[in-house]
mmCIF file of C-alpha atoms in Angstrom:
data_model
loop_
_atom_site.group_PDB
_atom_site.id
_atom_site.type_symbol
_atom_site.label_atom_id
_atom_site.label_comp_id
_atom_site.label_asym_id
_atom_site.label_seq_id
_atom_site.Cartn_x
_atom_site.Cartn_y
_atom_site.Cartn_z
ATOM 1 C CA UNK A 474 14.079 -21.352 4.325
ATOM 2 C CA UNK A 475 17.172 -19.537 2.743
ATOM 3 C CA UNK A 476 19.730 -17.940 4.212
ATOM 4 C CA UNK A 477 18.325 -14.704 2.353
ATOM 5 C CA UNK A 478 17.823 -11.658 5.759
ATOM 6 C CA UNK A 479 15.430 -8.645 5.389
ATOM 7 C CA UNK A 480 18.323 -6.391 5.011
ATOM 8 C CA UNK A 481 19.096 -8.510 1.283
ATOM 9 C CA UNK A 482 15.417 -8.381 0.312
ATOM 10 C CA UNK A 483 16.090 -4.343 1.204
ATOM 11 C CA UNK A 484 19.042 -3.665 -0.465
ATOM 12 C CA UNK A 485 17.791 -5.418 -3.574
ATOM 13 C CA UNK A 486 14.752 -3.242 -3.936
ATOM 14 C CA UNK A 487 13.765 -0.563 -5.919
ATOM 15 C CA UNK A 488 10.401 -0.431 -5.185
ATOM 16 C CA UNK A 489 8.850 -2.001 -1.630
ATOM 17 C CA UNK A 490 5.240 -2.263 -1.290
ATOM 18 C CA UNK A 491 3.984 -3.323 2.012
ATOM 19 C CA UNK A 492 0.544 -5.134 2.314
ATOM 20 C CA UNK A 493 -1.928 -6.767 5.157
ATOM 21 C CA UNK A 494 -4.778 -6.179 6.956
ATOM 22 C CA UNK A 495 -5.771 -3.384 8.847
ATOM 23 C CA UNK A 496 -4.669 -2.652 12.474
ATOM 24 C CA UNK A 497 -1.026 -4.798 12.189
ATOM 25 C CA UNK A 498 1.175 -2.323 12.320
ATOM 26 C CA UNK A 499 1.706 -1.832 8.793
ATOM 27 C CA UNK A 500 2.216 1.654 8.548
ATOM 28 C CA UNK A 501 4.314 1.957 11.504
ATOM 29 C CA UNK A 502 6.542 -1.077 9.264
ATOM 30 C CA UNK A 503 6.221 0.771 6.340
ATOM 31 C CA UNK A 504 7.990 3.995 7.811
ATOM 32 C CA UNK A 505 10.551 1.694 9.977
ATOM 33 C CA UNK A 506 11.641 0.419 6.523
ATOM 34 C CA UNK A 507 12.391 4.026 5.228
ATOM 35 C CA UNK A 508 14.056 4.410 8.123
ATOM 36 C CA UNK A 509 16.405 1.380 7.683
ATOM 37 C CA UNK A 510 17.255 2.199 4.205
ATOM 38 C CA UNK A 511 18.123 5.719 4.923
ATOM 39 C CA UNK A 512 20.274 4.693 7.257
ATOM 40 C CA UNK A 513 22.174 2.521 4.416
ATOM 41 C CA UNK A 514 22.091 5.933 2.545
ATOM 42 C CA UNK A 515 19.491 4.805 0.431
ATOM 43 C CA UNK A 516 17.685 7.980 -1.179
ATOM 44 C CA UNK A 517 14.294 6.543 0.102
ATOM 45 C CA UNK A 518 10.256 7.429 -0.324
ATOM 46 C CA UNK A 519 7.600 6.637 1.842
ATOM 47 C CA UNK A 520 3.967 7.002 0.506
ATOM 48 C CA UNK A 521 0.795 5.796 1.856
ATOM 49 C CA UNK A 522 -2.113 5.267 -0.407
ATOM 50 C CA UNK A 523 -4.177 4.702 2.221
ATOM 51 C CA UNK A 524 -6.149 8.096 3.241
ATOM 52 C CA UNK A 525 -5.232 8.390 6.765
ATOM 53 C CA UNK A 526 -3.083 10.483 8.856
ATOM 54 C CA UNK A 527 -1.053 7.173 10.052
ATOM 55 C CA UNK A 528 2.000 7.642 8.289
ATOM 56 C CA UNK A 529 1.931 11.184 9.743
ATOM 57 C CA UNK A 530 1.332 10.069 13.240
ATOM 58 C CA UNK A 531 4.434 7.823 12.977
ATOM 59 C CA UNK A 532 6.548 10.276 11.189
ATOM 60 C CA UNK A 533 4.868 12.852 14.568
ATOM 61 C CA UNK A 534 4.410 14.968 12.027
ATOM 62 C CA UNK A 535 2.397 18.111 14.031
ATOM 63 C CA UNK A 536 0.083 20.409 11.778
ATOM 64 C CA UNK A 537 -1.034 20.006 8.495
ATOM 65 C CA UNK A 538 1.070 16.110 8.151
ATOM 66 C CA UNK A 539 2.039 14.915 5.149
ATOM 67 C CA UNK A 540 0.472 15.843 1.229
ATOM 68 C CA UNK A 541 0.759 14.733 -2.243
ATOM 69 C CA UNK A 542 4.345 16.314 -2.506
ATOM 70 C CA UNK A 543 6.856 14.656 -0.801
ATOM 71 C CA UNK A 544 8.117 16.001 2.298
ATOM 72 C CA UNK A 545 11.819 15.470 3.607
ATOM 73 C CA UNK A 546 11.995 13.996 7.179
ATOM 74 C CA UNK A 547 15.357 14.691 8.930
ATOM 75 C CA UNK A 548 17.252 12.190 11.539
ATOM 76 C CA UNK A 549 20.367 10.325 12.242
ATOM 77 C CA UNK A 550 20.617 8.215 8.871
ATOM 78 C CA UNK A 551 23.136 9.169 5.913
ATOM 79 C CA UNK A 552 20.735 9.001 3.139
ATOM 80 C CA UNK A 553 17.355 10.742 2.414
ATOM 81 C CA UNK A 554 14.176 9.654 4.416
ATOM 82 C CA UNK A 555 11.364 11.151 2.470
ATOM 83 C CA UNK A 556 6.971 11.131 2.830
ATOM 84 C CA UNK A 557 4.245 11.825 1.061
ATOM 85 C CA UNK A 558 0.565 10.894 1.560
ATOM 86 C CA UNK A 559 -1.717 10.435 -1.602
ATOM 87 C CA UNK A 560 -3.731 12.931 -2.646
ATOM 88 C CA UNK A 561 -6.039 11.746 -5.337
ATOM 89 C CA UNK A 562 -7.129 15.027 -7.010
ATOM 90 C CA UNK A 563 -3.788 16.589 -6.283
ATOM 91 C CA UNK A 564 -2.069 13.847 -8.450
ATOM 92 C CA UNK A 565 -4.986 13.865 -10.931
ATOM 93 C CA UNK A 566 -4.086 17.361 -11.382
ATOM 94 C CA UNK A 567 -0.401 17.143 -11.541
ATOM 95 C CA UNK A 568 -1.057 14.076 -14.342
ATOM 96 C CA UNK A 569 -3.066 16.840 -16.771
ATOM 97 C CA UNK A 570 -0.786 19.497 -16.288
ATOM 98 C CA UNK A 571 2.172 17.133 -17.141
ATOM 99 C CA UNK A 572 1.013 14.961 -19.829
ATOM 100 C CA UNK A 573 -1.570 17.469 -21.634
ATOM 101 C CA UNK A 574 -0.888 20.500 -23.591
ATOM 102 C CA UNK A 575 -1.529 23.933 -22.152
ATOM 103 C CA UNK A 576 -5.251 24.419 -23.671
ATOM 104 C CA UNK A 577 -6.062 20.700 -23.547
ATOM 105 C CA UNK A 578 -5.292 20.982 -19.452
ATOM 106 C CA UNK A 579 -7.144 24.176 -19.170
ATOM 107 C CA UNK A 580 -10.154 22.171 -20.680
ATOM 108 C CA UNK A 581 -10.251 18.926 -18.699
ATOM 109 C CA UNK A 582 -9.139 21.188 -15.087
ATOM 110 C CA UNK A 583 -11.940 23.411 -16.287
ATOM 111 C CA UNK A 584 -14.776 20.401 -16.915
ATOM 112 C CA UNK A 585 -17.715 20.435 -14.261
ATOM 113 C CA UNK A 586 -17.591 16.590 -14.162
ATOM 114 C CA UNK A 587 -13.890 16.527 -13.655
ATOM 115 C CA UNK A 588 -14.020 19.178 -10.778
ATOM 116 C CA UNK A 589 -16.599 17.574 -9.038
ATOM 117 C CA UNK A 590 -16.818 13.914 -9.907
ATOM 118 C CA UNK A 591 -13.793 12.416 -11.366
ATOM 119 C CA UNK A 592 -11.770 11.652 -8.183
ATOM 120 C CA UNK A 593 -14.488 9.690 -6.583
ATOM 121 C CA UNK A 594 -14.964 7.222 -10.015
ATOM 122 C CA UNK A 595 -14.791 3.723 -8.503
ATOM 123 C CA UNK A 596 -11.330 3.004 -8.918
ATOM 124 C CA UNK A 597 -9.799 6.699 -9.492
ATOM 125 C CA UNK A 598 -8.091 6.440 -6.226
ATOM 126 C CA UNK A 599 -6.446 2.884 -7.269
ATOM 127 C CA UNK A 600 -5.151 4.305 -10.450
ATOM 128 C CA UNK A 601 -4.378 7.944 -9.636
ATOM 129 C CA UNK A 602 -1.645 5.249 -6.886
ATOM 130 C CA UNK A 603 -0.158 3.586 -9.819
ATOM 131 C CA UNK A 604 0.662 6.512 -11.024
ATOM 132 C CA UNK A 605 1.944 8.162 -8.116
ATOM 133 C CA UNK A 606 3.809 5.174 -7.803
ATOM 134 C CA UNK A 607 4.892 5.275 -11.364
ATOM 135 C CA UNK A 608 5.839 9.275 -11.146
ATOM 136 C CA UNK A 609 7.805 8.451 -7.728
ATOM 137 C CA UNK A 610 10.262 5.925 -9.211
ATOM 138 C CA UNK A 611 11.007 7.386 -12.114
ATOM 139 C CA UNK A 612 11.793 10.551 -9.686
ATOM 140 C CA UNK A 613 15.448 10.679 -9.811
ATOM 141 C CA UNK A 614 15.669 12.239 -6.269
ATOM 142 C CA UNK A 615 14.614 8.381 -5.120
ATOM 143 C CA UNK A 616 16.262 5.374 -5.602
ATOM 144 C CA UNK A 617 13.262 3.235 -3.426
ATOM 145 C CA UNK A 618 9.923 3.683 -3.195
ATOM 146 C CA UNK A 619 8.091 2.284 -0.251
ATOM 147 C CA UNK A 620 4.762 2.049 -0.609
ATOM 148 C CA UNK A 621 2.195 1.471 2.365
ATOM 149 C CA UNK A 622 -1.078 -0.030 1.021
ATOM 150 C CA UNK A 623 -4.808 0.109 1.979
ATOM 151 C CA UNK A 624 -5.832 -3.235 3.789
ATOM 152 C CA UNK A 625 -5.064 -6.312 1.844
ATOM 153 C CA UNK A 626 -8.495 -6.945 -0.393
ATOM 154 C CA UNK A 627 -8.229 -2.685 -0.912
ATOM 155 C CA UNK A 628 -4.605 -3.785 -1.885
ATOM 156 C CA UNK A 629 -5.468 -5.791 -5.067
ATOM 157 C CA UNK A 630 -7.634 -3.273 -6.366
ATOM 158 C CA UNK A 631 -4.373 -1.047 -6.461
ATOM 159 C CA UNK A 632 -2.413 -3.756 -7.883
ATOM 160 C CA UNK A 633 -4.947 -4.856 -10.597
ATOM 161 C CA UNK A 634 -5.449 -0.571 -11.571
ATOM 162 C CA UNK A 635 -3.266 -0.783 -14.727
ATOM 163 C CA UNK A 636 -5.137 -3.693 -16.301
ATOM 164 C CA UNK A 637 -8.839 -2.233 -15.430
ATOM 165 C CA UNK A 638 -7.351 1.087 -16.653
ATOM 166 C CA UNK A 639 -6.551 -0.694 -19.724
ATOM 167 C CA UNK A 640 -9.708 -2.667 -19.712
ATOM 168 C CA UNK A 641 -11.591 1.063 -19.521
ATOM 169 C CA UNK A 642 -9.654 2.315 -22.873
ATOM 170 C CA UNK A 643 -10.609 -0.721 -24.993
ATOM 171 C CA UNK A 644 -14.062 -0.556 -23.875
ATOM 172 C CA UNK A 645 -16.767 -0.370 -26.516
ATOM 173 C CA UNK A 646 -18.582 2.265 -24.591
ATOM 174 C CA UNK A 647 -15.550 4.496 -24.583
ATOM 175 C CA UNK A 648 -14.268 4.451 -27.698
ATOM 176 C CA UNK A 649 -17.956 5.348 -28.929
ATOM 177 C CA UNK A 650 -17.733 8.111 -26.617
ATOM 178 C CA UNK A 651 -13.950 8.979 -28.295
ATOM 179 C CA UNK A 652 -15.496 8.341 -32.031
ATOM 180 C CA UNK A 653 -15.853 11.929 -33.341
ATOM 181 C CA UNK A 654 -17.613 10.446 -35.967
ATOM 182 C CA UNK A 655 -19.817 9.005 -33.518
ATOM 183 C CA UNK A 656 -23.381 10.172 -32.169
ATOM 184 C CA UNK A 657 -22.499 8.666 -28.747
ATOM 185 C CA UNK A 658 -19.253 11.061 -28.926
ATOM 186 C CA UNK A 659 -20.707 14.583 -29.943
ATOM 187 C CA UNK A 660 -21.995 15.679 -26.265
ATOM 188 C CA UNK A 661 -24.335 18.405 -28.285
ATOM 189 C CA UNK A 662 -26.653 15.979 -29.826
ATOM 190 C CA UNK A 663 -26.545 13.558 -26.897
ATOM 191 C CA UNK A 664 -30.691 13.475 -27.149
ATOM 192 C CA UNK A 665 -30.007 11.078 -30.485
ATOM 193 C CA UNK A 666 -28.825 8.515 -28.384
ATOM 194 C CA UNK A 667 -31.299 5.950 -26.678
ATOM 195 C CA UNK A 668 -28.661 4.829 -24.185
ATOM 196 C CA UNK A 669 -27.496 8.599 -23.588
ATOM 197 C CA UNK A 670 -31.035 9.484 -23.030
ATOM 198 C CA UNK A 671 -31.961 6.702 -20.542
ATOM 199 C CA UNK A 672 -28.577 7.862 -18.796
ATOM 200 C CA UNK A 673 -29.669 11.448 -18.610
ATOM 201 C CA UNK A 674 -32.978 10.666 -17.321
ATOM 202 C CA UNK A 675 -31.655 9.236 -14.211
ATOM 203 C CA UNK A 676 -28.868 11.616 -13.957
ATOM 204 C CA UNK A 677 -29.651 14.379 -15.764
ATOM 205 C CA UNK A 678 -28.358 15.518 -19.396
ATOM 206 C CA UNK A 679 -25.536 18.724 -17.913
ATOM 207 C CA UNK A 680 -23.765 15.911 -16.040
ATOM 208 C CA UNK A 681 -23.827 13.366 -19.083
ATOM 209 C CA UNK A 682 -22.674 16.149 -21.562
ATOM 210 C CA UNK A 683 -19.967 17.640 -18.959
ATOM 211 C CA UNK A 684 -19.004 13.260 -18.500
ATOM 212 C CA UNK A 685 -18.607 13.037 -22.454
ATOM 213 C CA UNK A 686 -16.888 16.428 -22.494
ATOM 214 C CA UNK A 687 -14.314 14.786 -19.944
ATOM 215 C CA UNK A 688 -13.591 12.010 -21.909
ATOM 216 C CA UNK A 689 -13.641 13.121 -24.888
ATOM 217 C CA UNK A 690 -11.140 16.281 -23.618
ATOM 218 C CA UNK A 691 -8.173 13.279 -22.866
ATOM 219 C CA UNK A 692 -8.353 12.614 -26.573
ATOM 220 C CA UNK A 693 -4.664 11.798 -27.621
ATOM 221 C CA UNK A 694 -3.298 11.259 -24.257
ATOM 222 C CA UNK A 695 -4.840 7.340 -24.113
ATOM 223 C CA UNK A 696 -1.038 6.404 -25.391
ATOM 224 C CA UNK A 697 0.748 7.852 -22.507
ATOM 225 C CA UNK A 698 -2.182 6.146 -20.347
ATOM 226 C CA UNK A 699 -1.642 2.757 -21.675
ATOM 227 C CA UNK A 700 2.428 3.109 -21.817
ATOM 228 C CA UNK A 701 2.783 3.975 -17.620
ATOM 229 C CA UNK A 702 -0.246 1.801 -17.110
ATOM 230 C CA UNK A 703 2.111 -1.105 -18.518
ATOM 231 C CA UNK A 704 5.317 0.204 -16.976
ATOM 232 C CA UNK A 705 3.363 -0.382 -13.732
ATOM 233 C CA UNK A 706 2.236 -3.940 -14.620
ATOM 234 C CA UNK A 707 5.637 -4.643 -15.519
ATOM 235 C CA UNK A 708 7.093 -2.744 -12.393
ATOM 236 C CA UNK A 709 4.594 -4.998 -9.843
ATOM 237 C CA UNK A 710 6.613 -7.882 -11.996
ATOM 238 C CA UNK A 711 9.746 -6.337 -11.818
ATOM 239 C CA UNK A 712 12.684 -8.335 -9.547
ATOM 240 C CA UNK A 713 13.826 -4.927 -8.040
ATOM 241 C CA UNK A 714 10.120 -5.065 -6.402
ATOM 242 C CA UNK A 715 9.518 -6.588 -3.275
ATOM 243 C CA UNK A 716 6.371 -7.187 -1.853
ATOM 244 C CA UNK A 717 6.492 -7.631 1.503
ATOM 245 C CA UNK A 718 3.313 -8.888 3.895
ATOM 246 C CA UNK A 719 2.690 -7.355 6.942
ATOM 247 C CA UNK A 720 0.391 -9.194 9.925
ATOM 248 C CA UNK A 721 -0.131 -10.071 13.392
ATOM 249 C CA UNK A 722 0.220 -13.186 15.476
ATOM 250 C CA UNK A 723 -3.480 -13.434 15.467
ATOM 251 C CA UNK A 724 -5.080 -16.194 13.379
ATOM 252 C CA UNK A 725 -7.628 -14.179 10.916
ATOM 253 C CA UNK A 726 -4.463 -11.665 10.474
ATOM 254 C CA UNK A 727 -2.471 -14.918 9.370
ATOM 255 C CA UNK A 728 -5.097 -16.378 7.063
ATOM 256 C CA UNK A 729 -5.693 -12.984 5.448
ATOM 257 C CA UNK A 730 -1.909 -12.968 4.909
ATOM 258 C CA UNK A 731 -1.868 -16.309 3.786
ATOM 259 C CA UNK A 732 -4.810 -15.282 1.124
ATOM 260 C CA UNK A 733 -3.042 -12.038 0.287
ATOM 261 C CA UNK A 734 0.255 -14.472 -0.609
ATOM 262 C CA UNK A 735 -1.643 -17.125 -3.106
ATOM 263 C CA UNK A 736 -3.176 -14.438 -4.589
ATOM 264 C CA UNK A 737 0.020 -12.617 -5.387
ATOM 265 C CA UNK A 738 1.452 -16.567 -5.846
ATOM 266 C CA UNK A 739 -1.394 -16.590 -8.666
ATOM 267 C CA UNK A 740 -0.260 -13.381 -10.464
ATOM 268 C CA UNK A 741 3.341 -14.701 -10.631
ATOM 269 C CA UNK A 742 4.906 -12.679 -7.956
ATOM 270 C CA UNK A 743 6.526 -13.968 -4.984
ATOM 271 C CA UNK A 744 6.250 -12.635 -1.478
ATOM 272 C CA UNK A 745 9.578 -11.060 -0.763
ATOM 273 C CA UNK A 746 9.625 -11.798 3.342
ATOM 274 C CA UNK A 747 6.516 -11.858 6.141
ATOM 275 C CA UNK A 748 7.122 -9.054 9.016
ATOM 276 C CA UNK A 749 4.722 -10.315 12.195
ATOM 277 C CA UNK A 750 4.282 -7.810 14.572
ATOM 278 C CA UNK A 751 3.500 -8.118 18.698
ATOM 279 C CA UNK A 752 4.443 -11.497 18.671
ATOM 280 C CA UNK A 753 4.624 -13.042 22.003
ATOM 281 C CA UNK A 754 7.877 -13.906 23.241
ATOM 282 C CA UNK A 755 8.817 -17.563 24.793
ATOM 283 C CA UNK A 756 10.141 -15.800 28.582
ATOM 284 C CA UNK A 757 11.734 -19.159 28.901
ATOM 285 C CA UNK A 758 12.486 -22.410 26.860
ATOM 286 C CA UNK A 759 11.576 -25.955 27.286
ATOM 287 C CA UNK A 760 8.866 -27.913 29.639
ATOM 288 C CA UNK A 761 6.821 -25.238 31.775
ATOM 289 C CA UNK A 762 5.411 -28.552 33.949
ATOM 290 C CA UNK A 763 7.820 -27.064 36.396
ATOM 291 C CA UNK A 764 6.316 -23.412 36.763
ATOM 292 C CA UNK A 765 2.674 -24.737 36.999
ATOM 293 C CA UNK A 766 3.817 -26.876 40.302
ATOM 294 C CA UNK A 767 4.885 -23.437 41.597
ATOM 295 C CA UNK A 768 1.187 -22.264 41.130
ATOM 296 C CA UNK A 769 -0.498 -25.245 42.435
ATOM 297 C CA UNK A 770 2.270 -25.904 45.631
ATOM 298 C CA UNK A 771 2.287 -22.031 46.267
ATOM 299 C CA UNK A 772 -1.223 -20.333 45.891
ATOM 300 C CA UNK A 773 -1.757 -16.987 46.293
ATOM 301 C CA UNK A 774 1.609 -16.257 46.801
ATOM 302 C CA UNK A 775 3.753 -13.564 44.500
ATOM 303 C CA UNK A 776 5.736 -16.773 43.427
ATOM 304 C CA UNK A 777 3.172 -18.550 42.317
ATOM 305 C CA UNK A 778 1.077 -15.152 40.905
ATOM 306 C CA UNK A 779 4.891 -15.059 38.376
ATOM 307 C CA UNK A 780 4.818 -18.682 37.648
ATOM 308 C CA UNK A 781 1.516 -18.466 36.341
ATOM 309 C CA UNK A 782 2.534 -15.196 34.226
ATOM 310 C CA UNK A 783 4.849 -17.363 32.241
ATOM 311 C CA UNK A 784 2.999 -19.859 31.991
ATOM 312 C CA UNK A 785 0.726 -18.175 29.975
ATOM 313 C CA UNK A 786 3.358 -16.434 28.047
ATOM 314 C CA UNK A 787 4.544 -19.844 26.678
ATOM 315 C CA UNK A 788 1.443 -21.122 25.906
ATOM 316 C CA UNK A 789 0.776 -18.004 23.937
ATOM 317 C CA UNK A 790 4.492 -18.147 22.355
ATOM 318 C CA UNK A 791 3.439 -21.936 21.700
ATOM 319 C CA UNK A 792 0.195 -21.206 20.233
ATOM 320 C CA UNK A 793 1.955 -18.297 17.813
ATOM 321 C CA UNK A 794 4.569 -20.577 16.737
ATOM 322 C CA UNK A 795 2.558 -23.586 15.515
ATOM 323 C CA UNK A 796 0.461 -20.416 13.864
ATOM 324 C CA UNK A 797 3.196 -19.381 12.191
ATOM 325 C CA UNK A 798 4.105 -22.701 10.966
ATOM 326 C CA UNK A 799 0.760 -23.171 9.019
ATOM 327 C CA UNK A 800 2.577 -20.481 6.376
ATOM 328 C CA UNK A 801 5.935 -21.761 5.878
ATOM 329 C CA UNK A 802 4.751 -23.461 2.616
ATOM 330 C CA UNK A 803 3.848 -19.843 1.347
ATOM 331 C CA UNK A 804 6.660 -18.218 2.161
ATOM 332 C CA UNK A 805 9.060 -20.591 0.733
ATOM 333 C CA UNK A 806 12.169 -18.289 0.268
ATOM 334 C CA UNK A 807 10.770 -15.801 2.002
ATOM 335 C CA UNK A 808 12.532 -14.471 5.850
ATOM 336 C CA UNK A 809 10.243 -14.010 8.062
ATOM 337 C CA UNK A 810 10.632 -11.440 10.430
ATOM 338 C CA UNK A 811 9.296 -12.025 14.506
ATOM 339 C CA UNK A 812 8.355 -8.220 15.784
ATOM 340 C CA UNK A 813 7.729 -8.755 19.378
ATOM 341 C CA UNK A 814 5.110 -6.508 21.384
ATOM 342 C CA UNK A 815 6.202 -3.226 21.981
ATOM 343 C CA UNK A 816 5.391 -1.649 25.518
ATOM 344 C CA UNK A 817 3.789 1.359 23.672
ATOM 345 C CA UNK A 818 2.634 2.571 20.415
ATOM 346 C CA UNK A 819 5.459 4.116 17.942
ATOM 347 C CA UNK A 820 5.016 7.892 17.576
ATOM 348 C CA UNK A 821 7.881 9.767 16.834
ATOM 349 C CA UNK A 822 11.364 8.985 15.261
ATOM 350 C CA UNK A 823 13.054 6.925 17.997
ATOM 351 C CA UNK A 824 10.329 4.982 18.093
ATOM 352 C CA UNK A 825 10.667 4.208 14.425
ATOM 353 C CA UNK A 826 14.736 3.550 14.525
ATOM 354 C CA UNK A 827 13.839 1.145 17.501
ATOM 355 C CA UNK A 828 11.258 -0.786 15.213
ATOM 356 C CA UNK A 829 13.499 -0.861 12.049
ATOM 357 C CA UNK A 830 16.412 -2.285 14.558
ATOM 358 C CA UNK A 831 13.620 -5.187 15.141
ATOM 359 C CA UNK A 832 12.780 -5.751 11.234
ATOM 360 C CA UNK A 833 16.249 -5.160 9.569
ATOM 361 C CA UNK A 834 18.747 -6.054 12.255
#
């Protein structure tokens, strides 16, 4: 291990994305990390991609929570703590009305199939991310971007969204469906097309000819598409990124941790540190043969009722720490960061500042 702390991978980041299973605390770690770098007066963003009110419920953000806009959280830090919680559609929308002309936007907004289907495509959500991602640091109110991720197989999908996006545009199927020249392409005489007819019998023919009026309503903006797709790919690349793994002391939160890392490892990007949260402290160092004499020469007894107590805490601080040990090859440079179990669950703002205490120091 290096002599590299949190607080360098932090102040070296641009972008953050945090990523683990589900249930480890990663949101809660997510929003302690905005908290830390605002109080370095970093101009910092916190967006979850994951559709849930967690983020919120750290925040305790009452009412509506948190949207597609960010939303500016005030506290005792110097910089800027900001949140926003993806909305799909809502950044969908904001994409058209940025990127298209003024009729062109009116025509895809106005599309059946783009009203009612388009933001539940498999893999909408992933991209429709990496773009909120991409709009958010190239937002000059920010200067880092943390992003709190689905759980970790969820994760990839988001990671991998600027090459299937790419895939999708150099598709045979689409660019038929692009080709004004082509029969696939003009949605009136969709009934000369075998494949467009088998489609439309299971489907129906309105929603095939509203689906080829969709695509073929983005024609000219596949450029832009491909260019922030790329910036994206790049930016997952980038140095001034830091991925950062978020888990438990628990041994299928480790292995999925330890998956998440050689698949990043395979990609050519480097975990940037390993945050474990509700680890078990060691109450006391060294032999605990001591401690279990107390429970065998004093049963029953309050004395020996304690003894056992930390007994068992050792043995689960043991256990943990030969756990831990098992990814020390995958970390490499990486700190790794020992959250110990909090005595309740983090809902409000001092809760947070306590937590980011724990993780950056």
């Amino acid at each position: 291990m290096s002599g590299t702390t949190f607080a360098d991978v932090l102040a070296g980041a641009s972008v953050l994305i945090s990523a683990g299973s589900g249930g480890v605390g990663k949101t809660t770690t997510s929003a302690a990390i905005g908290v830390a770098a605002a109080r370095e007066g970093r101009r910092v963003v916190v967006v979850t991609i994951d559709p849930a009110r967690r983020l919120a419920d750290a925040l305790g953000i009452g009412g509506d929570g948190l949207g597609n806009e960010p939303q500016r959280i005030d506290g005792p830090w110097s910089g800027e703590l900001w949140a926003a919680m993806l909305d799909t559609r809502a950044t969908f929308d904001d994409l058209v009305a940025r990127h298209a002309d003024p009729d062109q936007a009116e025509e895809i907004l106005a599309n059946r199939f783009y009203r009612n289907i388009a933001d539940s495509l498999s893999g909408t959500q992933e991209y429709m991310a990496a773009e909120k991602l991409h709009a958010l640091h190239v937002d000059p109110r920010f200067d880092l971007v943390v992003v709190d991720t689905p759980p970790t197989r969820n994760a990839f999908d988001f990671i991998e969204a600027p090459h299937t996006l790419t895939r999708f545009l150099d598709h045979r199927l689409y660019r038929l469906l692009m080709a004004p020249t082509s029969r696939v392409g003009r949605a009136v005489g969709v009934a000369t097309s075998a494949f467009v007819r088998t489609v439309s019998r299971v489907v129906g023919a309105a929603v095939v000819e509203d689906a080829i009026g969709f695509f073929r309503a983005f024609e000219g903006l596949e450029d832009g598409f491909r260019q922030r797709a790329a910036e994206v790919a790049d930016l997952f690349r980038d140095e001034t990124t830091a991925f950062v793994l978020v888990t438990s002391s628990r041994r299928e939160s480790l292995d999925e941790a330890g998956w998440f890392a050689d698949q990043l490892g395979g990609r050519g990007i480097d975990v940037a540190a390993l945050v474990v949260n509700r680890v078990q402290p060691r109450p006391v160092e060294g032999s605990v043969d001591r401690y279990r004499e107390l429970t065998r020469d004093h049963p029953g007894t309050d004395l020996a009722r304690l003894a056992e107590v930390l007994v068992d805490q050792c043995e689960t601080a043991d256990v943990e720490r030969s756990r831990l040990a098992t990814l020390a090859p995958t970390l490499r440079e990486a700190p790794l960061v020992l959250v110990p179990m909090l005595g309740t669950d983090v809902h409000d703002l001092d809760g947070l500042v306590a937590v980011a205490d724990l993780v950056v120091g």
